[in-house]
Structure formats: structure tokens, C-alpha cells
DNA sequence: CCGCCCGTAGCTGCATACAGCTTGCACCGA
DNA sequence: TCGGTGCAAGCTGTATGCAGCTACGGGCGG
């Protein structure tokens, strides 16, 4: 069972679990437990936790444990506008030119996305969004900008994933439209257009997120089970 | 001698040493050595190194050691345009309003900066720049943007510090002008103006940096001793 | 004299033992 | 019965021992 893994692999797995809400906010993660699962000692797990902590996704409390952070309204309020700006810069800062491979890849994503309209599947939606994100990311020539593109993606992934499930039909439709717009931009080798399409998609999500909170208190108006579950990983 | 310190304190100290070129590029840092200096074990030092590695300021090689990274031309070429964009956003994303305390602080900085014109001192210049940076940073309301403001500052600090010493007179003069412009913006409670003044200052530095490299090879044209010194910290 | 090879020193990465802190529960007294 | 106190379990943070890797240098062969 305990197969050896590298720090990078464990980081990816735990990151995915947090973003996919398999580890919902406030979940207690224990170093020893993950160490056993991945067949390594606590030391590399601590490194994974530190990296996740610097991403703002977990926080350790001495003597207590390491918790998945809550979805903080104030954090999203700050990150989303910046994420939109980053999208606007995609076509601005030395973009890579589009190849037919890129287009083919997105065409295939479009087909799969249309399938979502018939039967929505959260996991499939996640995979498609993931693929689209990294395809676009690969076109960003500026490495620092690409880092931000990824960073803010992961920092906001949980909340859009949670919200996507609220209104599956609308989510699927918007997603197909987003891919179509992206494709138009790619075919024109107009990465600025691609960036603006992304910006608009992010803006729509941000609006949805902000509609979920009480602007005075900053509290979430309704909390689906997946956001509130305070479960231990044992059991 | 070995006084106990926290991880955060050690991180700050080592970060300063790297930015101030007390640890020049390619310096070999040993975990055990720093552990002894700060009176702790290798474990927290490793955490410091990991954080510095994620900032791109050090890199560990198994079996060899942890090195201060070189000043990579390609990295600066990517970071500077982004840093300029960040400066442009300062007045855009929910800035805090300016208080008289802020203005007073910068006024004092201006006085000290004028002293630099008479007698340039690299360390004093560093301190002033540091103070100005954080004063402006404190006016950024968007926490994510402030993180970037700090992050890119530290990632580019070494190179402008190295270049500042090249032409002390010009550096001092530009710096005074920058503070004057900043003060005008602050007094008008116009943080956008402050951001643009910063942007312009960053652009000037970037131009100076780019003039130092061969655009074909990416190699530095002339390497002052402080940039090339490959010394061990022992001795 | 030059080049190859192997041994060794010393570093990082990992595993593990220990210390300190936090929390919850049980027990005791009023 | 209720409140307070102390203890114990379990976690993170730290120290330290160990394994694996790399670089360097001396010695040997050509």
C-alpha cells in the first residue's frame, strides 16, 4: 500500500484533493497520517504542507494540527480582480504563438464540454477546466506571469468548483461558450483575445461568488455541505 | 553566541543578506553552518531555504549544497514588465487613503535622500529604498497585490542594488526625484500617481539592467566583483 | 606527463526520537 | 449537579542520526 512518492507528487495529489473539496475547508490533515499513506516520513510531508501554506490553502497550528483553510470571502475579493488583470496581460507580455496542436487540443476539449451539457459531471468539468487552463498557460511566454496564472487558479479553484455544482446547466453552457471564444482567439493567433475571454469568464465567476456572501458581514449566505463539513480524515 | 531565533527571523536575515549581496550569487550556504550561527538545528534552516527557494533566491542540489541563485537575465526580463504592471495597479485596486503619517514618513525619507546626493552610502540607500517600498506597500489595500509588490521587490532587489553602486550620483538624483514625485501623489491622495511614479522608476532600473546584458547571449557584459564572487562562507 | 579511477569527505534529503503546546476528558470538591 | 482543575493523549516543531549523492583529490597506469 505505501508506495514511495516524491514531494512534488504528494504536493500535486494533496493540492488536487483540496481543490476538489475532497479535503473540505477546515479538514484536519495530520502529518503522520499522510506520511503513512504515501509511504514516507513526516519530513517531506511537512515540506508539502509548507508549500500549501504559502499558497494559503492550509495553516498549521502548533500542538493541534494542519487545517485546510476556510474559503475566505475577503481573500477572494482581493484575488479575483487581480486574476482578471493577469488574464488581460496574457496577450500582452511576450506570448508564444499558437500552433495547430494547441487548437486541436482545445477542439477536443470543446467536444467533451458539449457532452457536459447533456449530462453534467463535476469531475469531468474539473478535468476539462484543468486542461483548458494549462493549455492557455503554455502559451504564456512570460514565466513570472505564468506562475501567477497558475497560482491564482489554484487559489480560487475550490470556490468555483463548489459553485459550478450549484447550477450545472448554466455552468456547462458558459463553459462551452468560453471554449468557443477561446478557439476563435487561438485560430486568429490572437492571444489577447484569448486572455480577454478568460478575463470575462473569471468576472462571471467572481460575480457568482460575490452573490454568495453577505456584503456586510462577509459570511456565506448558504453553505453547501461540502463547504462546511468539518470531518476528520480518519474513519 | 548562538542566540535562539525563530524561522521568520532567520528568513528575514538571510533574505537581507542575499539582497544586500552579502551572500553574492553562487555563494554556497550550508544548512549546518547557518544552524550553528542561529543556535538551532538544521530542520528550521531547511524551512528557511525552502521558502527562499520558492522565491527563486536559492537552489539546493543534493549532495552538494544550497547555492544563492545567479542573477538570471531571463528572469529579470520576465519579472520587470510584470513588476511595472503591478505598480500601475497600486492606485487601481482598492487603495487605502493617505494619512498625514504617511506623508510625514516620506518627507523624512526625502531629507535623508538629499543627504545621499552629498555623500552616497549604499547601505543608507538600501534602507531608504526599503522604507519607501514598505510605506507605499502599506497603502495597497488589496492583500494579494501587496504580496506581489513585496515579492517582486525582493526578487529584483539584488540587481538594482548592484547597479545603484555603479553610478552613485545618478542613482541618488533619480531617487530624490522619485521621492518628490511620490510626495506629490501622496499629498493629493492620488495613489494612482504614486503607482505611476513607481512604475517609471522601475522602468528606468529595468533599462539600466537590460543595458548590462548582451541581448544575444543573455550574458552580463561586465560583472563587478560582487556579482561574480564565488566564495564560501567559511573563513 | 597526462588521464583515468577510485576512495573519501561533506553535503542534502530522509527517517526518527524528543520537547513543547493544545485540547478534551475525567475526577474532585462545593 | 455544576464548575474547576489536572492529567493525558496527540499533534506540531525541533534535534539528530543515517543513507545516498556529488565533487574533489590522490594514486596508479599508460
Coordinates of C-alpha atoms (C1' of nucleotides) in Angstrom, one line a residue:
Chain A
X1 CA 0.0 0.0 0.0
X2 CA 2.6 2.7 1.0
X3 CA 4.1 3.3 -2.4
X4 CA 7.1 5.7 -2.4
X5 CA 6.3 9.1 -3.9
X6 CA 8.3 12.3 -4.3
X7 CA 7.5 15.6 -2.6
X8 CA 6.2 17.0 -5.9
X9 CA 3.9 14.1 -6.4
X10 CA 2.4 14.3 -2.9
X11 CA 2.0 18.1 -3.3
X12 CA 0.1 17.6 -6.5
X13 CA -2.2 15.0 -5.0
X14 CA -3.0 16.9 -1.9
X15 CA -3.4 20.1 -3.9
X16 CA -6.0 18.3 -6.1
X17 CA -7.8 16.9 -3.0
X18 CA -8.1 20.4 -1.5
X19 CA -9.2 22.0 -4.8
X20 CA -11.7 19.2 -5.5
X21 CA -13.1 19.6 -2.0
X22 CA -12.2 16.0 -1.1
X23 CA -10.5 17.8 1.8
X24 CA -13.2 20.4 2.5
X25 CA -12.3 23.6 4.3
X26 CA -11.3 23.1 8.0
X27 CA -10.4 19.5 7.4
X28 CA -7.7 18.4 9.8
X29 CA -4.7 16.9 8.0
X30 CA -2.2 15.1 10.1
X31 CA 1.4 14.8 9.1
X32 CA 1.7 11.3 10.4
X33 CA -1.4 10.1 8.6
X34 CA -0.3 11.4 5.2
X35 CA 3.2 10.1 5.8
X36 CA 1.8 6.6 6.2
X37 CA -0.4 6.9 3.2
X38 CA 2.4 7.9 0.9
X39 CA 5.0 5.6 2.5
X40 CA 7.3 8.3 3.7
X41 CA 8.3 10.1 6.9
X42 CA 6.8 13.3 8.2
X43 CA 9.7 15.4 7.0
X44 CA 8.7 15.5 3.3
X45 CA 5.1 15.8 4.3
X46 CA 6.0 18.9 6.2
X47 CA 7.6 20.3 3.1
X48 CA 4.3 19.7 1.2
X49 CA 2.4 21.5 4.0
X50 CA 4.7 24.4 3.9
X51 CA 4.2 24.9 0.2
X52 CA 0.5 24.6 0.6
X53 CA 0.6 27.1 3.5
X54 CA 2.4 29.6 1.3
X55 CA -0.4 29.1 -1.2
X56 CA -2.8 29.9 1.6
X57 CA -4.6 26.6 1.3
X58 CA -3.6 25.1 4.7
X59 CA -2.5 26.5 8.0
X60 CA -0.6 24.7 10.8
X61 CA -1.3 25.3 14.5
X62 CA 1.3 24.1 16.9
X63 CA 0.0 21.3 19.1
X64 CA -3.2 21.0 17.2
X65 CA -2.8 20.1 13.5
X66 CA -2.7 21.4 10.0
X67 CA -6.1 22.6 8.7
X68 CA -7.4 23.2 5.3
X69 CA -8.1 26.9 5.3
X70 CA -11.7 28.2 5.1
X71 CA -12.8 29.9 1.9
X72 CA -12.3 33.4 2.9
X73 CA -14.5 36.0 1.3
X74 CA -12.0 38.7 1.8
X75 CA -9.3 36.7 0.1
X76 CA -11.4 36.1 -3.0
X77 CA -12.4 39.7 -3.1
X78 CA -8.7 40.6 -3.4
X79 CA -7.6 37.7 -5.6
X80 CA -10.3 37.8 -8.3
X81 CA -9.7 41.4 -9.5
X82 CA -6.0 40.6 -9.7
X83 CA -6.7 37.3 -11.5
X84 CA -8.7 39.3 -14.1
X85 CA -5.8 41.7 -14.6
X86 CA -3.4 38.7 -15.1
X87 CA -5.7 37.3 -17.8
X88 CA -5.7 40.7 -19.5
X89 CA -1.9 40.6 -19.6
X90 CA -1.7 37.1 -21.2
X91 CA -1.6 38.5 -24.8
X92 CA 0.5 41.4 -23.7
X93 CA 3.6 40.1 -22.2
X94 CA 5.5 38.1 -24.9
X95 CA 3.0 35.4 -25.7
X96 CA 4.1 32.2 -27.5
X97 CA 2.5 31.9 -30.9
X98 CA -0.3 29.4 -31.4
X99 CA 0.2 26.1 -33.1
X100 CA -2.2 23.7 -34.6
X101 CA -1.5 21.3 -31.8
X102 CA -2.9 23.9 -29.3
X103 CA -6.0 24.3 -31.5
X104 CA -6.5 20.6 -31.8
X105 CA -6.3 20.2 -28.1
X106 CA -8.9 22.8 -27.4
X107 CA -11.2 21.4 -30.2
X108 CA -11.2 18.1 -28.4
X109 CA -12.0 19.9 -25.1
X110 CA -14.9 21.6 -26.9
X111 CA -16.4 18.3 -27.9
X112 CA -16.1 16.9 -24.4
X113 CA -17.5 20.1 -23.0
X114 CA -20.6 19.7 -25.2
X115 CA -21.0 16.4 -23.5
X116 CA -21.4 18.2 -20.2
X117 CA -24.4 20.0 -21.5
X118 CA -26.2 16.6 -22.0
X119 CA -25.0 15.1 -18.7
X120 CA -23.1 17.2 -16.2
X121 CA -20.3 15.6 -14.3
X122 CA -18.4 17.6 -11.8
X123 CA -15.2 15.6 -12.1
X124 CA -15.2 15.8 -15.9
X125 CA -15.9 19.5 -15.7
X126 CA -12.9 19.8 -13.4
X127 CA -10.6 17.9 -15.8
X128 CA -11.7 20.0 -18.7
X129 CA -11.2 23.3 -16.9
X130 CA -7.8 22.0 -15.8
X131 CA -6.8 21.1 -19.3
X132 CA -8.0 24.4 -20.7
X133 CA -6.2 26.3 -18.0
X134 CA -2.8 24.6 -18.7
X135 CA -3.2 24.8 -22.4
X136 CA -3.6 28.5 -22.2
X137 CA -0.9 28.7 -19.6
X138 CA 1.5 27.0 -22.0
X139 CA 1.0 29.9 -24.4
X140 CA 2.2 32.5 -21.8
X141 CA 5.8 33.3 -22.6
X142 CA 6.5 35.3 -19.5
X143 CA 7.4 32.8 -16.8
X144 CA 6.5 35.1 -14.0
X145 CA 3.1 35.8 -15.4
X146 CA 2.5 32.0 -15.9
X147 CA 3.3 31.4 -12.3
X148 CA 0.6 33.9 -11.3
X149 CA -1.8 32.3 -13.8
X150 CA -1.3 29.0 -12.1
X151 CA -1.2 30.4 -8.6
X152 CA -4.4 32.3 -8.7
X153 CA -6.0 29.4 -10.5
X154 CA -5.3 27.0 -7.6
X155 CA -6.2 29.6 -5.0
X156 CA -9.7 30.1 -6.5
X157 CA -10.3 26.6 -7.8
X158 CA -12.2 25.4 -4.7
X159 CA -14.8 28.1 -4.8
X160 CA -15.7 27.9 -8.5
X161 CA -15.8 24.2 -8.3
X162 CA -18.2 24.4 -5.4
X163 CA -20.3 27.0 -7.2
X164 CA -20.2 25.1 -10.5
X165 CA -22.3 22.3 -8.9
X166 CA -24.9 24.8 -7.9
X167 CA -26.1 25.5 -11.4
X168 CA -24.8 22.7 -13.6
X169 CA -26.8 23.7 -16.7
X170 CA -25.6 27.3 -16.7
X171 CA -22.1 26.2 -15.9
X172 CA -21.9 23.8 -18.8
X173 CA -23.3 26.4 -21.2
X174 CA -21.0 29.1 -20.1
X175 CA -18.1 26.8 -20.3
X176 CA -18.8 25.8 -23.9
X177 CA -19.2 29.4 -24.8
X178 CA -15.9 30.2 -23.2
X179 CA -14.1 27.4 -25.1
X180 CA -15.7 28.7 -28.3
X181 CA -14.4 32.2 -27.7
X182 CA -11.0 30.8 -26.8
X183 CA -10.9 28.8 -30.0
X184 CA -11.8 31.9 -32.1
X185 CA -8.9 33.7 -30.5
X186 CA -6.5 30.8 -30.9
X187 CA -7.4 30.4 -34.6
X188 CA -6.7 34.0 -35.2
X189 CA -3.4 33.7 -33.3
X190 CA -4.8 36.5 -31.1
X191 CA -3.8 35.6 -27.6
X192 CA -5.0 38.9 -26.4
X193 CA -8.5 37.8 -27.4
X194 CA -7.9 34.6 -25.6
X195 CA -6.9 36.5 -22.5
X196 CA -10.0 38.7 -22.6
X197 CA -12.2 35.7 -23.0
X198 CA -10.6 34.3 -19.9
X199 CA -11.0 37.6 -18.1
X200 CA -14.7 37.6 -18.8
X201 CA -15.1 34.1 -17.6
X202 CA -13.3 35.0 -14.4
X203 CA -15.5 38.0 -14.0
X204 CA -18.7 35.9 -14.3
X205 CA -17.4 33.5 -11.7
X206 CA -16.4 36.4 -9.4
X207 CA -19.9 37.8 -9.6
X208 CA -21.4 34.5 -8.7
X209 CA -19.0 34.2 -5.8
X210 CA -19.8 37.6 -4.5
X211 CA -23.5 36.9 -4.7
X212 CA -23.0 34.1 -2.3
X213 CA -21.8 36.4 0.5
X214 CA -23.4 38.9 2.8
X215 CA -21.5 42.1 1.8
X216 CA -21.8 43.5 5.3
X217 CA -20.6 40.6 7.4
X218 CA -18.6 38.7 4.7
X219 CA -20.3 35.5 5.7
X220 CA -21.5 33.0 3.2
X221 CA -25.3 33.2 2.7
X222 CA -25.8 29.5 2.3
X223 CA -23.1 26.9 2.9
X224 CA -23.4 23.6 1.0
X225 CA -22.4 20.6 3.0
X226 CA -19.1 20.3 1.1
X227 CA -18.1 23.7 2.3
X228 CA -19.0 23.2 5.9
X229 CA -18.1 19.6 6.6
X230 CA -15.6 19.5 9.4
X231 CA -14.6 15.9 9.2
X232 CA -11.5 14.2 10.2
X233 CA -9.7 12.2 7.6
X234 CA -9.8 9.1 9.8
X235 CA -12.7 6.7 9.8
Chain B
X1 CA 26.9 33.4 20.8
X2 CA 24.2 31.1 19.3
X3 CA 21.1 33.0 20.3
X4 CA 17.8 31.3 19.6
X5 CA 15.8 32.8 16.7
X6 CA 12.6 32.0 15.0
X7 CA 12.2 30.7 11.4
X8 CA 10.7 34.1 10.4
X9 CA 13.7 36.0 11.9
X10 CA 16.3 33.8 10.2
X11 CA 14.4 34.1 7.0
X12 CA 14.5 37.9 7.1
X13 CA 18.1 38.0 8.0
X14 CA 19.2 35.6 5.2
X15 CA 16.9 37.4 2.7
X16 CA 18.5 40.7 3.6
X17 CA 22.0 39.2 3.2
X18 CA 21.1 37.9 -0.2
X19 CA 19.5 41.1 -1.4
X20 CA 22.4 43.2 0.0
X21 CA 24.8 40.9 -1.8
X22 CA 26.5 39.9 1.4
X23 CA 25.8 36.5 0.0
X24 CA 26.7 37.1 -3.6
X25 CA 25.2 34.9 -6.4
X26 CA 26.6 31.4 -6.3
X27 CA 27.5 31.6 -2.7
X28 CA 27.4 28.2 -1.0
X29 CA 25.2 28.2 2.1
X30 CA 25.4 25.2 4.3
X31 CA 22.5 24.2 6.5
X32 CA 24.7 23.1 9.3
X33 CA 26.7 26.4 9.3
X34 CA 23.6 28.6 9.5
X35 CA 22.1 26.3 12.1
X36 CA 25.2 26.9 14.3
X37 CA 25.1 30.6 13.7
X38 CA 21.4 31.0 14.7
X39 CA 21.6 28.4 17.5
X40 CA 19.1 26.0 16.1
X41 CA 19.1 22.7 14.3
X42 CA 19.2 22.1 10.5
X43 CA 15.4 21.5 10.4
X44 CA 14.2 25.1 10.7
X45 CA 17.1 26.2 8.5
X46 CA 15.8 23.8 5.8
X47 CA 12.4 25.5 6.1
X48 CA 14.1 28.9 5.5
X49 CA 15.9 27.5 2.5
X50 CA 12.7 26.1 1.1
X51 CA 11.0 29.5 1.4
X52 CA 13.9 31.2 -0.3
X53 CA 13.9 28.6 -3.0
X54 CA 10.3 29.3 -3.7
X55 CA 11.3 32.9 -4.1
X56 CA 13.9 31.8 -6.6
X57 CA 16.8 33.2 -4.5
X58 CA 18.5 29.9 -3.6
X59 CA 18.5 26.4 -5.0
X60 CA 19.6 23.2 -3.3
X61 CA 21.5 20.5 -5.0
X62 CA 21.5 17.1 -3.3
X63 CA 24.9 16.1 -2.1
X64 CA 26.4 19.5 -2.9
X65 CA 24.8 22.3 -1.0
X66 CA 22.4 25.2 -1.3
X67 CA 23.5 28.0 -3.6
X68 CA 22.4 31.6 -3.9
X69 CA 21.0 31.7 -7.4
X70 CA 22.7 33.7 -10.1
X71 CA 21.2 36.9 -11.4
X72 CA 19.5 35.4 -14.4
X73 CA 18.9 37.9 -17.2
X74 CA 15.9 35.9 -18.5
X75 CA 14.3 36.0 -15.1
X76 CA 14.6 39.8 -14.9
X77 CA 13.4 40.2 -18.4
X78 CA 10.1 38.5 -17.3
X79 CA 9.8 40.0 -13.9
X80 CA 10.4 43.6 -14.6
X81 CA 7.5 44.1 -17.1
X82 CA 5.2 42.4 -14.6
X83 CA 6.5 44.5 -11.7
X84 CA 5.7 47.6 -13.7
X85 CA 2.2 46.4 -14.3
X86 CA 1.8 45.8 -10.5
X87 CA 2.9 49.3 -9.8
X88 CA 0.3 50.6 -12.3
X89 CA -2.4 48.7 -10.4
X90 CA -1.5 50.2 -7.0
X91 CA -3.9 53.0 -7.3
X92 CA -6.5 50.9 -9.0
X93 CA -7.3 48.0 -6.7
X94 CA -8.9 49.4 -3.5
X95 CA -6.1 51.6 -2.2
X96 CA -6.0 52.8 1.3
X97 CA -6.4 56.5 1.7
X98 CA -3.3 58.5 2.5
X99 CA -2.8 59.9 6.0
X100 CA -0.5 62.6 7.3
X101 CA 1.6 60.0 9.0
X102 CA 2.4 58.5 5.6
X103 CA 3.3 61.9 4.2
X104 CA 5.5 62.7 7.2
X105 CA 7.3 59.5 6.9
X106 CA 8.1 60.1 3.2
X107 CA 9.1 63.7 4.0
X108 CA 11.7 62.4 6.4
X109 CA 12.9 60.0 3.7
X110 CA 13.3 62.8 1.3
X111 CA 15.5 64.7 3.7
X112 CA 17.7 61.6 4.2
X113 CA 17.7 61.0 0.4
X114 CA 19.1 64.5 -0.1
X115 CA 21.9 63.6 2.1
X116 CA 22.8 60.8 -0.3
X117 CA 23.4 63.4 -3.0
X118 CA 26.1 64.9 -0.9
X119 CA 27.7 61.6 0.2
X120 CA 26.4 58.4 -1.3
X121 CA 26.2 55.4 1.0
X122 CA 25.0 52.1 -0.4
X123 CA 23.6 50.8 2.9
X124 CA 21.7 54.1 3.6
X125 CA 20.3 54.0 0.1
X126 CA 19.2 50.4 0.7
X127 CA 17.5 51.4 3.9
X128 CA 15.7 54.3 2.3
X129 CA 14.5 52.3 -0.6
X130 CA 13.3 49.6 1.8
X131 CA 11.4 52.2 3.8
X132 CA 9.8 53.8 0.8
X133 CA 8.8 50.4 -0.6
X134 CA 7.0 49.4 2.6
X135 CA 5.4 52.8 3.1
X136 CA 3.9 52.5 -0.3
X137 CA 3.1 48.9 0.2
X138 CA 1.1 49.8 3.3
X139 CA -1.2 51.9 1.2
X140 CA -2.1 48.9 -1.0
X141 CA -5.5 47.7 0.2
X142 CA -5.5 44.6 -1.9
X143 CA -3.6 42.0 0.0
X144 CA -2.8 39.8 -3.0
X145 CA -1.4 42.8 -4.9
X146 CA 0.7 43.8 -1.8
X147 CA 2.1 40.3 -1.8
X148 CA 3.2 40.7 -5.4
X149 CA 4.6 44.2 -4.6
X150 CA 6.8 42.7 -2.0
X151 CA 7.6 39.5 -3.8
X152 CA 8.9 41.2 -7.0
X153 CA 10.7 43.8 -4.9
X154 CA 12.8 41.1 -3.2
X155 CA 13.3 39.2 -6.4
X156 CA 14.8 42.2 -8.1
X157 CA 16.4 43.9 -5.1
X158 CA 19.9 42.4 -5.7
X159 CA 20.3 43.6 -9.2
X160 CA 19.2 47.2 -8.6
X161 CA 21.4 47.3 -5.6
X162 CA 24.3 46.2 -7.6
X163 CA 23.6 48.7 -10.3
X164 CA 23.0 51.5 -8.0
X165 CA 26.6 51.4 -6.9
X166 CA 27.7 51.8 -10.5
X167 CA 26.5 55.3 -10.8
X168 CA 26.0 56.7 -7.4
X169 CA 25.4 60.3 -8.4
X170 CA 22.7 59.4 -10.9
X171 CA 21.2 56.9 -8.5
X172 CA 20.9 59.5 -5.7
X173 CA 19.5 62.1 -8.0
X174 CA 16.9 59.8 -9.5
X175 CA 15.9 58.6 -6.1
X176 CA 15.3 62.1 -4.8
X177 CA 13.2 62.9 -7.8
X178 CA 11.2 59.7 -7.3
X179 CA 10.5 60.6 -3.7
X180 CA 9.4 64.1 -4.7
X181 CA 7.0 62.6 -7.3
X182 CA 5.7 60.2 -4.7
X183 CA 5.2 63.0 -2.2
X184 CA 3.2 65.0 -4.8
X185 CA 1.0 62.0 -5.3
X186 CA 0.6 61.3 -1.6
X187 CA -0.3 64.9 -0.8
X188 CA -3.0 64.8 -3.5
X189 CA -4.3 61.5 -2.1
X190 CA -3.7 60.2 -5.6
X191 CA -2.3 56.8 -5.2
X192 CA -2.6 56.2 -8.9
X193 CA 0.0 58.9 -9.3
X194 CA 2.2 57.3 -6.7
X195 CA 1.9 54.0 -8.6
X196 CA 2.9 55.6 -11.9
X197 CA 5.9 57.3 -10.3
X198 CA 7.0 53.9 -9.1
X199 CA 6.3 52.3 -12.5
X200 CA 8.6 54.9 -14.1
X201 CA 11.3 54.3 -11.6
X202 CA 11.1 50.6 -12.2
X203 CA 11.2 51.2 -15.9
X204 CA 14.4 53.2 -15.5
X205 CA 16.0 50.5 -13.5
X206 CA 14.9 47.9 -16.0
X207 CA 16.5 49.8 -18.8
X208 CA 19.8 50.0 -16.9
X209 CA 19.7 46.3 -16.2
X210 CA 19.0 45.4 -19.8
X211 CA 21.9 47.6 -20.9
X212 CA 24.2 45.4 -18.8
X213 CA 23.5 42.2 -20.8
X214 CA 24.3 41.0 -24.3
X215 CA 20.9 40.7 -25.8
X216 CA 22.0 37.7 -27.9
X217 CA 23.7 35.5 -25.4
X218 CA 22.0 36.8 -22.3
X219 CA 25.4 37.1 -20.6
X220 CA 26.3 40.1 -18.4
X221 CA 28.6 42.4 -20.2
X222 CA 30.7 43.3 -17.2
X223 CA 30.5 41.6 -13.9
X224 CA 31.5 43.6 -10.9
X225 CA 33.3 41.5 -8.2
X226 CA 30.3 41.4 -6.0
X227 CA 28.3 39.6 -8.7
X228 CA 30.9 37.0 -9.6
X229 CA 32.5 36.3 -6.3
X230 CA 32.1 32.6 -5.7
X231 CA 33.2 32.5 -2.1
X232 CA 32.5 30.1 0.6
X233 CA 31.0 31.5 3.8
X234 CA 33.7 29.8 5.8
X235 CA 37.0 31.5 6.6
Chain C
dC1 C1' 53.5 13.9 -18.0
dC2 C1' 48.7 13.1 -18.7
dG3 C1' 44.4 10.9 -17.9
dC4 C1' 41.5 7.7 -15.6
dC5 C1' 39.8 5.6 -11.5
dC6 C1' 38.6 5.0 -7.0
dG7 C1' 38.3 6.5 -2.2
dT8 C1' 36.8 9.8 0.9
dA9 C1' 35.0 14.0 2.8
dG10 C1' 31.0 16.6 3.2
dC11 C1' 26.6 18.0 1.8
dT12 C1' 21.5 17.4 1.2
dG13 C1' 17.4 14.5 1.8
dC14 C1' 15.1 11.4 4.7
dA15 C1' 13.8 8.9 9.0
dT16 C1' 13.1 9.1 13.7
dA17 C1' 13.3 10.4 18.5
dC18 C1' 12.2 14.1 21.6
dA19 C1' 10.2 18.5 23.5
dG20 C1' 6.5 21.7 23.9
dC21 C1' 1.9 23.0 23.2
dT22 C1' -3.1 22.4 22.9
dT23 C1' -7.3 20.3 23.8
dG24 C1' -10.6 17.4 25.8
dC25 C1' -12.0 14.5 29.4
dA26 C1' -12.2 12.6 33.8
dC27 C1' -12.2 13.5 38.5
dC28 C1' -12.9 16.0 42.6
dG29 C1' -15.0 19.4 45.5
dA30 C1' -18.6 22.5 46.6
Chain D
dT1 C1' -25.3 18.9 39.8
dC2 C1' -22.1 22.0 38.2
dG3 C1' -17.7 24.2 37.8
dG4 C1' -12.9 24.0 38.1
dT5 C1' -8.6 21.7 37.9
dG6 C1' -5.2 18.5 36.5
dC7 C1' -3.8 14.9 33.7
dA8 C1' -3.1 12.5 29.4
dA9 C1' -3.3 11.9 24.5
dG10 C1' -1.9 13.6 20.3
dC11 C1' -0.4 17.0 17.4
dT12 C1' 3.3 20.2 15.5
dG13 C1' 8.0 22.0 15.9
dT14 C1' 12.8 20.6 16.7
dA15 C1' 17.0 17.9 17.1
dT16 C1' 19.7 14.3 15.5
dG17 C1' 21.2 10.0 13.3
dC18 C1' 21.5 7.8 8.8
dA19 C1' 21.6 6.9 3.7
dG20 C1' 22.6 8.5 -0.8
dC21 C1' 24.8 11.5 -3.7
dT22 C1' 28.4 14.7 -5.5
dA23 C1' 32.8 16.7 -6.1
dC24 C1' 37.5 16.6 -5.3
dG25 C1' 42.0 14.8 -5.0
dG26 C1' 45.5 11.4 -4.7
dG27 C1' 47.4 7.4 -6.8
dC28 C1' 48.2 4.4 -10.5
dG29 C1' 48.7 3.1 -15.2
dG30 C1' 49.9 4.3 -19.8

